[in-house]
Tab-separated table of C-alpha atoms and ligand atoms in Angstrom:
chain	number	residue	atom	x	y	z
A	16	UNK	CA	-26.568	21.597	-1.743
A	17	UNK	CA	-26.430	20.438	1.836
A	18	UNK	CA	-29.526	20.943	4.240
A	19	UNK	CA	-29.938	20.920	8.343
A	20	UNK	CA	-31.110	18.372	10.036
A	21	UNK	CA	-34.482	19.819	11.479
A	22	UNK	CA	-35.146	20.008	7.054
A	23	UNK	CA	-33.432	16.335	6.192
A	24	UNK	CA	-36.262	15.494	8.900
A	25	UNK	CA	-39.282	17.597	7.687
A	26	UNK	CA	-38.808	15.628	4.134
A	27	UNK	CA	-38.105	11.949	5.738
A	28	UNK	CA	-41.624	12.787	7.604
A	29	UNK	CA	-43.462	13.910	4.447
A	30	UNK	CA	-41.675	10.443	2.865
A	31	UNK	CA	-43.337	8.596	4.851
A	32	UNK	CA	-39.733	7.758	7.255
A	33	UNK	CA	-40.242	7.857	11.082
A	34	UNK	CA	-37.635	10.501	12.478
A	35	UNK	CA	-39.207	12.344	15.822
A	36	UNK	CA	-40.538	15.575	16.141
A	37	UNK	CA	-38.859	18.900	16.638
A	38	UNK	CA	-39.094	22.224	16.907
A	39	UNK	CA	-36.842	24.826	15.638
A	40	UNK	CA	-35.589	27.944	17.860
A	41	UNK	CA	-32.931	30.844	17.295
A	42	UNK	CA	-33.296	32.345	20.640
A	43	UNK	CA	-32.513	30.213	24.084
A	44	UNK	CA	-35.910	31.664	25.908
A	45	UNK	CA	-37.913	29.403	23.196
A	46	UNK	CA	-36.671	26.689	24.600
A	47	UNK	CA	-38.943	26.512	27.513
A	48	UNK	CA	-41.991	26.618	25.332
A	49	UNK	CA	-40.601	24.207	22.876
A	50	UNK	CA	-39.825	21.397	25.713
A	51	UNK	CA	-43.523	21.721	26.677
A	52	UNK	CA	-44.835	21.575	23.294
A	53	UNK	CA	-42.753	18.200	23.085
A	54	UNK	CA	-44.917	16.705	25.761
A	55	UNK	CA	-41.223	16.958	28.524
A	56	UNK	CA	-39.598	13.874	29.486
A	57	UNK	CA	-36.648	13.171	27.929
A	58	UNK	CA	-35.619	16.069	24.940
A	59	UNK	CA	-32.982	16.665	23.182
A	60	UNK	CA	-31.125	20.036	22.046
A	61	UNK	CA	-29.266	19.547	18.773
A	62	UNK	CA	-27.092	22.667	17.251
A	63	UNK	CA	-28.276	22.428	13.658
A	64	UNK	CA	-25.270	22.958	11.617
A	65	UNK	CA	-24.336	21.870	8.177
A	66	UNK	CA	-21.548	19.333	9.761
A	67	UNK	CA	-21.595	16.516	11.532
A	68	UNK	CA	-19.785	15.485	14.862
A	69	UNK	CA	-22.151	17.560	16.838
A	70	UNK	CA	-22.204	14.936	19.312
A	71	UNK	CA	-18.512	14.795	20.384
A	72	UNK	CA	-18.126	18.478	19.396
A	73	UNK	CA	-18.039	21.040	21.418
A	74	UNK	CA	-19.779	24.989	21.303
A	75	UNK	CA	-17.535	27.841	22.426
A	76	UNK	CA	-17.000	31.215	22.375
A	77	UNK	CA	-13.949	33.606	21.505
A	78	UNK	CA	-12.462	32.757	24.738
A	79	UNK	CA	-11.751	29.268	23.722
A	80	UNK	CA	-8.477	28.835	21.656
A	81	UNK	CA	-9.477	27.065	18.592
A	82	UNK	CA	-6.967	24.772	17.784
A	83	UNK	CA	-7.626	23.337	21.345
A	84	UNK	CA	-11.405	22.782	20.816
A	85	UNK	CA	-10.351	20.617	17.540
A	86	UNK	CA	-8.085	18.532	19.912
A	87	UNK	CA	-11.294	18.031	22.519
A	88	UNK	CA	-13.790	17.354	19.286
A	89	UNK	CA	-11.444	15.212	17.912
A	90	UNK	CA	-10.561	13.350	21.449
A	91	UNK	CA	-7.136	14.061	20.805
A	92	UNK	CA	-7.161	16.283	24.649
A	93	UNK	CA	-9.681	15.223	27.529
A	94	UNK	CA	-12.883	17.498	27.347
A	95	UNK	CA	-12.915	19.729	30.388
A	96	UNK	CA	-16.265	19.766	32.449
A	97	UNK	CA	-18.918	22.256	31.692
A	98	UNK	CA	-17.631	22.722	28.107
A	99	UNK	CA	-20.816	22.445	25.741
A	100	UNK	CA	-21.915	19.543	23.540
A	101	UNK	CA	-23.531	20.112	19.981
A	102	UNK	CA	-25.757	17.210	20.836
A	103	UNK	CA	-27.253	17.199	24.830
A	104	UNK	CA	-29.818	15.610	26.284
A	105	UNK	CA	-32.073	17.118	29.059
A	106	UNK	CA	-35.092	16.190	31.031
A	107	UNK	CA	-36.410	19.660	32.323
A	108	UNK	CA	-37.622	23.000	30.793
A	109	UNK	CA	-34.888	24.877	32.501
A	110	UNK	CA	-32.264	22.389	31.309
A	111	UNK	CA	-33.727	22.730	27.529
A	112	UNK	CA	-33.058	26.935	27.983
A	113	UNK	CA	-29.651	26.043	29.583
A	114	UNK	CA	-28.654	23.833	26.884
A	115	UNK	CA	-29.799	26.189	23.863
A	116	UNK	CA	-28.055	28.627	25.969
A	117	UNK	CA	-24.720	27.420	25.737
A	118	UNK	CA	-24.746	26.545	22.311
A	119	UNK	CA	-26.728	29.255	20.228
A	120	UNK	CA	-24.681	32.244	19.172
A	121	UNK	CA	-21.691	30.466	19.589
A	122	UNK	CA	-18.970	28.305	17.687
A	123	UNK	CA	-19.319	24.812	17.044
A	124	UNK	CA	-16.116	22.752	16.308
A	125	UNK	CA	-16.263	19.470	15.320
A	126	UNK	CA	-13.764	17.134	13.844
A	127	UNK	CA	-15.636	18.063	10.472
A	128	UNK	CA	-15.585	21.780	10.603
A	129	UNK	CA	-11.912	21.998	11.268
A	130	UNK	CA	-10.610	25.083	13.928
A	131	UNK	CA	-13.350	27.943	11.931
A	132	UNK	CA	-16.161	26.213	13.421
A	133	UNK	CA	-19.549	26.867	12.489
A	134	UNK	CA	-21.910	29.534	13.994
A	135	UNK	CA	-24.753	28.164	15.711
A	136	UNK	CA	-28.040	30.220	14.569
A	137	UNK	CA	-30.111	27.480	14.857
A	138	UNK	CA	-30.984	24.869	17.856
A	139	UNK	CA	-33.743	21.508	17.281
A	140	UNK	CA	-35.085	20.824	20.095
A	141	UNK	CA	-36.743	17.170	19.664
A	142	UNK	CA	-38.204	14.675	21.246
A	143	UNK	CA	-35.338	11.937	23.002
A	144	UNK	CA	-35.713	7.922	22.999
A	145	UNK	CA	-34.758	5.504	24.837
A	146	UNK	CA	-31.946	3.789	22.457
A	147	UNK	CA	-32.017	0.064	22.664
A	148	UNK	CA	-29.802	-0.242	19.172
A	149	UNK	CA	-28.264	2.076	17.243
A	150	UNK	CA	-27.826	1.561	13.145
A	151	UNK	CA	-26.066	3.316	10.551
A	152	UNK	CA	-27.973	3.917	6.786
A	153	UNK	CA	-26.587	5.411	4.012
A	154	UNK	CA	-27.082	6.448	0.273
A	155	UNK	CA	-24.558	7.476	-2.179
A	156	UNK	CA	-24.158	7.369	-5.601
A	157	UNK	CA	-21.635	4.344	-6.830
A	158	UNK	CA	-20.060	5.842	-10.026
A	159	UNK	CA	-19.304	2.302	-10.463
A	160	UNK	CA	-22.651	0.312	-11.188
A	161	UNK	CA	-23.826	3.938	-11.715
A	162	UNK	CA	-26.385	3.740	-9.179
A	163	UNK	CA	-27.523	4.883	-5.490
A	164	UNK	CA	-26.212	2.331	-3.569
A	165	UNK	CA	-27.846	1.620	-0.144
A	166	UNK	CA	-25.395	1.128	2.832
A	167	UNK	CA	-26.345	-0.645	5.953
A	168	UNK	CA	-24.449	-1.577	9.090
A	169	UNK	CA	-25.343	-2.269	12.820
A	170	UNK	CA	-22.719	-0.041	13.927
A	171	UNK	CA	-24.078	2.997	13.973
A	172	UNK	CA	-23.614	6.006	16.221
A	173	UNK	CA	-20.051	5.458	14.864
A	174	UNK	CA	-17.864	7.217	12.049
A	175	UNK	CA	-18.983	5.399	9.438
A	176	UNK	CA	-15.494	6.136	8.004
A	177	UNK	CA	-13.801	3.964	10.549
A	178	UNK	CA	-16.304	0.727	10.373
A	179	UNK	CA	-15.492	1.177	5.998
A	180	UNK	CA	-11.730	0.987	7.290
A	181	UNK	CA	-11.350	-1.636	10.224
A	182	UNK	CA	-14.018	-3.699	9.337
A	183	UNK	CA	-15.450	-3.324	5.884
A	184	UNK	CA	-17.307	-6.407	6.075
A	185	UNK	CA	-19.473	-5.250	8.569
A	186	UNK	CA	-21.377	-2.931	5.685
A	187	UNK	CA	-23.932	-4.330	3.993
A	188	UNK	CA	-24.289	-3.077	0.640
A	189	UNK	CA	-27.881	-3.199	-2.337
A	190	UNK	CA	-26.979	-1.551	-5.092
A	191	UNK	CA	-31.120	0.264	-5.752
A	192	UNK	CA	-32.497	0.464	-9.730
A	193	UNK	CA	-33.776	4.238	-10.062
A	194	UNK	CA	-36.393	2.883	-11.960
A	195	UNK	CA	-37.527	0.111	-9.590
A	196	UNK	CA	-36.721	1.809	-6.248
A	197	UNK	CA	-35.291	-0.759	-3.255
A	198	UNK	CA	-37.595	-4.325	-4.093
A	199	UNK	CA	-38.919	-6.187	-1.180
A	200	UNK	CA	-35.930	-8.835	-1.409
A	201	UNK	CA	-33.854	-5.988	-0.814
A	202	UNK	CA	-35.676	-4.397	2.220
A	203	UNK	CA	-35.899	-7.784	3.548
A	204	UNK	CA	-31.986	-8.456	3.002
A	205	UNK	CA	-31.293	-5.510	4.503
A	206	UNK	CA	-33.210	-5.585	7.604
A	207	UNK	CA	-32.090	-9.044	8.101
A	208	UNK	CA	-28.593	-7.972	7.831
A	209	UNK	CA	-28.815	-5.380	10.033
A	210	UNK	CA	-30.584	-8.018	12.942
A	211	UNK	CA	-34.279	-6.631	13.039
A	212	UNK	CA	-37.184	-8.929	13.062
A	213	UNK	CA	-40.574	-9.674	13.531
A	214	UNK	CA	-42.876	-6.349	13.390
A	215	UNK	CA	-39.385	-3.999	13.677
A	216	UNK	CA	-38.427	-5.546	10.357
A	217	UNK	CA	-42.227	-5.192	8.689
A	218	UNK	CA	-41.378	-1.099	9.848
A	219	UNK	CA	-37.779	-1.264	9.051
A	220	UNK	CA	-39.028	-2.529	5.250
A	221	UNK	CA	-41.311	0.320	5.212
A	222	UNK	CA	-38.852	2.901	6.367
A	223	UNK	CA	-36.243	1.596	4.165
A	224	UNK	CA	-37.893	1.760	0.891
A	225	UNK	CA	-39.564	5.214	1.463
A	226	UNK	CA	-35.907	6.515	2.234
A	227	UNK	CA	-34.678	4.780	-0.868
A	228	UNK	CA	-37.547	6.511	-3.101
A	229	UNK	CA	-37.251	10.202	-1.382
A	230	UNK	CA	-33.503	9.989	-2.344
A	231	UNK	CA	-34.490	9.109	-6.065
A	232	UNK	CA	-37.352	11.333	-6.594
A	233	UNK	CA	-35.413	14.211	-4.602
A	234	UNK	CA	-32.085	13.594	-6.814
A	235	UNK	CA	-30.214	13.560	-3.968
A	236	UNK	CA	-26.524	12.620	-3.946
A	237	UNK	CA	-25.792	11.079	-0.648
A	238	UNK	CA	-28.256	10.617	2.384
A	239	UNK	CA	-26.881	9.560	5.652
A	240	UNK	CA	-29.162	8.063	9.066
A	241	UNK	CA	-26.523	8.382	11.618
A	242	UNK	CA	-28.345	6.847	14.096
A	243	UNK	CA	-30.905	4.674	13.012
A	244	UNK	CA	-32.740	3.624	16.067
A	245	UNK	CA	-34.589	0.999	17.516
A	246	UNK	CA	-36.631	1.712	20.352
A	247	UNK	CA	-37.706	-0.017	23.834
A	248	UNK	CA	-41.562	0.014	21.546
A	249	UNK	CA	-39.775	-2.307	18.760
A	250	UNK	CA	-39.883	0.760	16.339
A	251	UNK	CA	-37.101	1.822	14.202
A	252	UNK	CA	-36.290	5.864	13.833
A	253	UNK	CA	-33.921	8.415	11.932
A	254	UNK	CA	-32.624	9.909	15.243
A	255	UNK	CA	-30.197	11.853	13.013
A	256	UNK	CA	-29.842	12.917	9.232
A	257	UNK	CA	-27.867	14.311	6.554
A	258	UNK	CA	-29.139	15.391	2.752
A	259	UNK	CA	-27.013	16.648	0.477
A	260	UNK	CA	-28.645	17.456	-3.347
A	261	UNK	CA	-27.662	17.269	-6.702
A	262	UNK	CA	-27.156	21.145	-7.805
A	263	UNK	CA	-27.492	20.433	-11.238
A	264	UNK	CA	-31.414	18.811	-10.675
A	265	UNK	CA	-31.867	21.369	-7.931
A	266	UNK	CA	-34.464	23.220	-11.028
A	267	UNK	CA	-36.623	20.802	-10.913
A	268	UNK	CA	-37.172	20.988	-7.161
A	269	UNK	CA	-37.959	24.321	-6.332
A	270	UNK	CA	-39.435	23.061	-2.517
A	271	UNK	CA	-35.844	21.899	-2.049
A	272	UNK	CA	-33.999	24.697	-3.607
A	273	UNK	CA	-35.936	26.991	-1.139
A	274	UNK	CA	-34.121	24.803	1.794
A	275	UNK	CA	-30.750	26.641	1.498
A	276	UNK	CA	-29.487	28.708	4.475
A	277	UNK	CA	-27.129	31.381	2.981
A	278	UNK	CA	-25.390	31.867	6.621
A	279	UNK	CA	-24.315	28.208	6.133
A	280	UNK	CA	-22.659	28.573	2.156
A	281	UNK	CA	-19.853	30.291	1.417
A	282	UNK	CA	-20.018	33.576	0.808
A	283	UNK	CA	-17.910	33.624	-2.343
A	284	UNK	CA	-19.370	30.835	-3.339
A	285	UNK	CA	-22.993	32.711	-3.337
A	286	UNK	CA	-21.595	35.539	-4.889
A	287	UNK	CA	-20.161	33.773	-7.940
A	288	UNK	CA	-23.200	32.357	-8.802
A	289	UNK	CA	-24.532	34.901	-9.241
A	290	UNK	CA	-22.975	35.965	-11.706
A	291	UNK	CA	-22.540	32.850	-13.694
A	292	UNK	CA	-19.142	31.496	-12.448
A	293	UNK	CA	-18.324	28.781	-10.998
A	294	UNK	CA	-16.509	29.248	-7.931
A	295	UNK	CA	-15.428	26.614	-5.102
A	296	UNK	CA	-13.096	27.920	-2.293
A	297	UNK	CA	-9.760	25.413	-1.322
A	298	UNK	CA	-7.086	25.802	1.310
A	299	UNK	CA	-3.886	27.270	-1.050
A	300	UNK	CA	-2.485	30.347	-2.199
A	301	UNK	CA	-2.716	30.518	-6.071
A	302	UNK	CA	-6.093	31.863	-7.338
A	303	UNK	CA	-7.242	29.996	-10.750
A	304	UNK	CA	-9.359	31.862	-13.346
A	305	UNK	CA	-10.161	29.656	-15.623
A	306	UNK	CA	-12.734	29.026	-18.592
A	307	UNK	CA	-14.389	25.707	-18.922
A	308	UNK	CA	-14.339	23.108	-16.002
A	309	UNK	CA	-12.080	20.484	-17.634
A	310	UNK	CA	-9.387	23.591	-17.803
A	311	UNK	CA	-9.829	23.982	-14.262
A	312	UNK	CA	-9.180	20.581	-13.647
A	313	UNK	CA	-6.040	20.351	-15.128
A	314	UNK	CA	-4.785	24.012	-14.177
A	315	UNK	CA	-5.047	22.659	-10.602
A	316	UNK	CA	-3.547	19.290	-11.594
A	317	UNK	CA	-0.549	21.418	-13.174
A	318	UNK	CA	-0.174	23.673	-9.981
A	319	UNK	CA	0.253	21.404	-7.543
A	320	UNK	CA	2.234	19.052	-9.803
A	321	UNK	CA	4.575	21.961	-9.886
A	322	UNK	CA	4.542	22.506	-6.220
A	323	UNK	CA	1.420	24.866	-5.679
A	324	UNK	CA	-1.582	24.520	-3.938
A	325	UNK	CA	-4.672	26.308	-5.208
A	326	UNK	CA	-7.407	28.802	-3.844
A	327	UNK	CA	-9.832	28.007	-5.646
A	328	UNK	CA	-11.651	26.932	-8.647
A	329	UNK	CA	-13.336	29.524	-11.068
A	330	UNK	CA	-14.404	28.841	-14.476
A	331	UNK	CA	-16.025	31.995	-16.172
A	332	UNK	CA	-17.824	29.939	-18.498
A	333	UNK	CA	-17.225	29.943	-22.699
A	334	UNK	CA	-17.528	33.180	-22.863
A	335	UNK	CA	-15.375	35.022	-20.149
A	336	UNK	CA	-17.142	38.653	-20.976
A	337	UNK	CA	-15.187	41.808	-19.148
A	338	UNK	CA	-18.085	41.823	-16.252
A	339	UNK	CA	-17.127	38.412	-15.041
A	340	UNK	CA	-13.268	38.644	-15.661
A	341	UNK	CA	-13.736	41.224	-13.294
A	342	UNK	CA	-16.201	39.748	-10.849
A	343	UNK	CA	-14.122	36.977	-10.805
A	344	UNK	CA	-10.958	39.218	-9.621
A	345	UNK	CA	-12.723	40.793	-7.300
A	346	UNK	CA	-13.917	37.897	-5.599
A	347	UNK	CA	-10.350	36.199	-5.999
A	348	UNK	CA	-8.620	38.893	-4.777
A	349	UNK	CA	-11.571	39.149	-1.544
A	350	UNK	CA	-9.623	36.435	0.140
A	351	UNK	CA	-6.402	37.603	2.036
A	352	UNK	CA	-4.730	34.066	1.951
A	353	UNK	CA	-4.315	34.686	-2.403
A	354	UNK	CA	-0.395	35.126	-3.166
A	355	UNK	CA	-0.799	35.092	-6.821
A	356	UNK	CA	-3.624	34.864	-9.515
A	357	UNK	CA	-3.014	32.549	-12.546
A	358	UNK	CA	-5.446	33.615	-15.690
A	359	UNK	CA	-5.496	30.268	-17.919
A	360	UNK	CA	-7.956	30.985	-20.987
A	361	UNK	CA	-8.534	29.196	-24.066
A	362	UNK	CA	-9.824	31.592	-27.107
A	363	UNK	CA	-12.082	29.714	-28.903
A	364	UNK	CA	-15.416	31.362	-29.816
A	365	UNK	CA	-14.101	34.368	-27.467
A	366	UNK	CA	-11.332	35.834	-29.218
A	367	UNK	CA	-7.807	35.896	-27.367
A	368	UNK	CA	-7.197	39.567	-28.258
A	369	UNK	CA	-11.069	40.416	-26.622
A	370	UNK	CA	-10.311	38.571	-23.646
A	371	UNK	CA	-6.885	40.431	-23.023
A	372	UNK	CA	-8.268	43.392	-23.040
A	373	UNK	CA	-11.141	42.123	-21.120
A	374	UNK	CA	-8.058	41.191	-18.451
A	375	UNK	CA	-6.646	44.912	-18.879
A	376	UNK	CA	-9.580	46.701	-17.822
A	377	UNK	CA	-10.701	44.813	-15.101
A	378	UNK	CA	-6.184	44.791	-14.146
A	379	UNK	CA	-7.090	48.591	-13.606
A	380	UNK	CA	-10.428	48.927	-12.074
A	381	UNK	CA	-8.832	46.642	-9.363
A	382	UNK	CA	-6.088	47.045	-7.338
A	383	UNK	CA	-3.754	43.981	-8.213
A	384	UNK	CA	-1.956	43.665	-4.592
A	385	UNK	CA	-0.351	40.070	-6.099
A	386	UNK	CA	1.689	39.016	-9.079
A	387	UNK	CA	-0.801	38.017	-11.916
A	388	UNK	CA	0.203	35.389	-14.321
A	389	UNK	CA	-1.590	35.204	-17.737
A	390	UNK	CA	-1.387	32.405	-20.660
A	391	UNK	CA	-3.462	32.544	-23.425
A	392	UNK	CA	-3.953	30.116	-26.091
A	393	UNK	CA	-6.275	29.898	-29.133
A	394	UNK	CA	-7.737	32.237	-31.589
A	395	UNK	CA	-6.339	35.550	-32.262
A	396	UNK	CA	-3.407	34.222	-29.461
A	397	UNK	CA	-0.704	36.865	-30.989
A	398	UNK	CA	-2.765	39.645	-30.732
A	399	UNK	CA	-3.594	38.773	-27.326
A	400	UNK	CA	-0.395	38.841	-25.739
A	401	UNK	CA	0.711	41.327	-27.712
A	402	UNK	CA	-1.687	43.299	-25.949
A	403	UNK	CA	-0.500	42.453	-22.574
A	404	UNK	CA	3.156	42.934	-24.145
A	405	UNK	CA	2.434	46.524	-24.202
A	406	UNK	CA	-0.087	47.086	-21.935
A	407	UNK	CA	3.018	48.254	-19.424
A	408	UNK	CA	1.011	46.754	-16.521
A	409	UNK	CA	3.005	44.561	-14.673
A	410	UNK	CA	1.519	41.280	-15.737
A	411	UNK	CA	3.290	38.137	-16.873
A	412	UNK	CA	2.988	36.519	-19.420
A	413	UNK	CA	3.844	32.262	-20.020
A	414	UNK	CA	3.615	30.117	-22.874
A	415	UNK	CA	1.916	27.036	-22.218
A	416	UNK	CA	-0.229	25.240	-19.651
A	417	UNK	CA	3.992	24.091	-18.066
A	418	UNK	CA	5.120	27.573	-18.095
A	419	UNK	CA	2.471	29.297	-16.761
A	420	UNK	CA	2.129	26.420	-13.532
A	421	UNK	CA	5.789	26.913	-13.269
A	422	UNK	CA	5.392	30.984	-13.462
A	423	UNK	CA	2.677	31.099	-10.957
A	424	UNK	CA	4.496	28.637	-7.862
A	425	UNK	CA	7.226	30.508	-8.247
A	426	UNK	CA	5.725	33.899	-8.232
A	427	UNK	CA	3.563	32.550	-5.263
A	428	UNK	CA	6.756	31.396	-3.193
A	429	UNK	CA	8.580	34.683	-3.900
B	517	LIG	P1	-23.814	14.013	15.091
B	517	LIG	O1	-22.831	13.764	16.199
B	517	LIG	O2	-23.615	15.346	14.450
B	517	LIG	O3	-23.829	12.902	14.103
B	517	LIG	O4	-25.260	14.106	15.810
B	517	LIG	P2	-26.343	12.971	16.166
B	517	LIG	O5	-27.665	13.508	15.859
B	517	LIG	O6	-26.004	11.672	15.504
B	517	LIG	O7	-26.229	12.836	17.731
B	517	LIG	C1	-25.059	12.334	18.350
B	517	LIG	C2	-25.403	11.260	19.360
B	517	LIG	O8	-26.287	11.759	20.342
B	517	LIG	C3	-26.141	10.065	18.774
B	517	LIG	O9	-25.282	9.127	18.177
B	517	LIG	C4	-26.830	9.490	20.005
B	517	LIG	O10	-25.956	8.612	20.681
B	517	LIG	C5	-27.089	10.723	20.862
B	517	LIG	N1	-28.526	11.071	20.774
B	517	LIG	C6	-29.124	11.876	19.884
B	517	LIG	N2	-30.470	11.885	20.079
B	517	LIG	C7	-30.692	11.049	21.130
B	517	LIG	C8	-31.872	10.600	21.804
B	517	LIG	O11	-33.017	10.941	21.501
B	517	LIG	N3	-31.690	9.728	22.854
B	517	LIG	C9	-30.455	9.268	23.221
B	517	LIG	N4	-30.368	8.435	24.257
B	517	LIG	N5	-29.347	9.664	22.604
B	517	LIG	C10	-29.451	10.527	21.570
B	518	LIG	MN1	-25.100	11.401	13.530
């Protein structure tokens, strides 16, 4: 689960990390009231979206051709004057409602959002500093040592992507022990590593290690301080963040699980949920419904080995019951990009000949606009397609994980 930035900050305050204050608006008027709350002199207007970019990307309206606002955020075309920033600085109250102004209610691209944008519903208005250096931090999980590893580098404000590529050893890297946290040696490594000294590194050690033990006791799975910042005061700040959370943990942090912003998830996604599927949205054609995740896997390993791309992923779970086969239609066949639907099921406890005629009834409470392709394995397998056999609905049906891959690309092409 991914969170905005105003919340990333909210829990790096309560931890104990310096980020600076904020105040969150939906409406451009509360920007005026929000600068002076601040304390004025230099603010800064942030569209809080879960991507990031914001800085080089820019907010439009319908007017603006998409595809051309990629090239701008992406500084693949020059960026014509007046077009709006996700990330702008202003010194006046009138320049704070100007600035919220041309970027709430309207679409931010960025070279992370691709041409659909976000929408901007929210705006942080928080409190700008003087930047005398600009750091990057990062946390991930390294599947590797199979621990958080901390990442450090001194050039931030950069894609971090491009520093990992051109100049890898430019990253610093302490791998953390969950049950330890980040040791003093390490704080002091890192902060010497990434050039801070004196009193910024005694605040830097401090800042590090409460990052490092908000990402463990939070389970998060990657945490990203794109700036770090040291000021013209000698004092280091998260001028920007990104959380993402571990789903599966997300139970035993109810405060966090309360952080999600449903405009910002995919809708599918949401709906699936709740009904016990499994559901994650791609860019292809062929639609997957599939039972157990390891299935899934290799389903989509088979389609595009054959030439396919998938929709989706959707496992229903063990026990693929009629209610979620057809849930899990309907929310398949809610996208207008699906050419064909590939049913991959494995009988075990459920019985093959239960689940076909699962498949049947929810085949004619919907109506099937694409080819659907059905293989069955497991118990009760003859019955099963036997069912489908004579069902007289116009469903194919393949033999084997090869034929069905091979069934579905083609029906998908044609
Ligand atoms: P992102 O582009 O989505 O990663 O958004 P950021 O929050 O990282 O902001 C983009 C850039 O705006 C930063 O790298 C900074 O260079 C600049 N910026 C953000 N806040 C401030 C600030 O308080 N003062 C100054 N001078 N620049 C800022
Ligand atoms: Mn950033």
């Amino acid at each position: 689960m991914k969170v905005h930035e105003y919340q990333a900050k909210e829990l790096l305050a309560s931890a104990g990390v310096a980020a600076p204050a904020g105040v969150v608006i939906t409406r451009p008027e509360e920007a005026a009231a929000a600068y002076e709350k601040l304390g004025g002199g230099l603010v800064v207007v942030k569209a809080q979206v879960h991507a990031g970019g914001r800085g080089k990307g820019v907010a439009v309206g319908p007017e603006v051709d998409r595809a051309t606002a990629l090239a701008i955020a992406s500084g693949k075309l020059p960026r014509p004057a007046g077009m709006a920033k996700g990330v702008q600085l202003v010194e006046s109250a009138e320049a704070a409602v100007a600035a919220a102004q041309s970027m709430l209610g309207k679409t931010l691209v960025t070279y992370q959002t691709g041409e659909a944008g976000q929408t901007i519903a929210k705006v942080l208005i928080t409190v700008g500093h003087n930047i005398v250096r600009e750091l990057y931090l990062g946390l991930a999980i390294d599947r590797a040592t199979q621990s958080p590893v901390l990442m450090a580098s001194t050039e931030g404000g950069v894609e971090i992507e491009t520093v990992a590529a051109t100049a890898p050893e430019k990253i610093h890297r302490e791998t953390i022990d969950v049950g330890v946290g980040l040791a003093s040696f390490q704080a002091r490594k890192v902060c010497k590593a990434l050039g801070l000294s004196g009193d910024t590194a005694k605040k830097g050690e401090v800042f590090l290690k409460n990052f490092v033990k908000l990402f463990i006791e939070k389970d998060c799975s990657l945490a990203e301080i794109n700036p770090l910042i040291v000021t013209e005061a000698g004092d280091v700040m998260a001028l920007d963040c990104k959380i993402n959370f571990d789903d599966n943990a997300l139970f035993k942090h109810p405060d966090v699980a309360a952080l999600l912003d449903p405009a910002e998830e995919d809708p599918n996604e949401l709906r699936a949920g709740k009904s016990g599927l499994s559901y994650v949205s791609l860019d292809g054609d062929i639609a997957c419904l599939v039972n157990g995740a390891g299935l899934a896997m290799s389903t989509m390993d088979l389609i595009k080995y054959h030439g396919g791309e998938p929709a989706n992923f959707l496992d229903v779970g063990g026990g693929a019951t009629k209610d979620q086969v057809l849930e899990g239609f309907r929310i398949l066949l809610s996208s207008t990009t699906v050419k064909a639907v590939l049913v991959n099921i494995f009988g075990g406890i459920m019985k093959c000949d239960v689940i076909a005629a699962a498949i049947l009834a929810a085949y004619d409470e919907i109506d099937f606009r694409v080819p659907l392709v059905v293989r069955l394995e497991g118990t009760n397998v003859e019955a099963g397609k036997k069912l489908l056999a004579d069902s007289g609905r116009k469903i194919i049906t393949a033999d084997g994980l090869t034929d069905a891959a091979k069934k579905v690309v083609a029906a998908a092409k044609g």
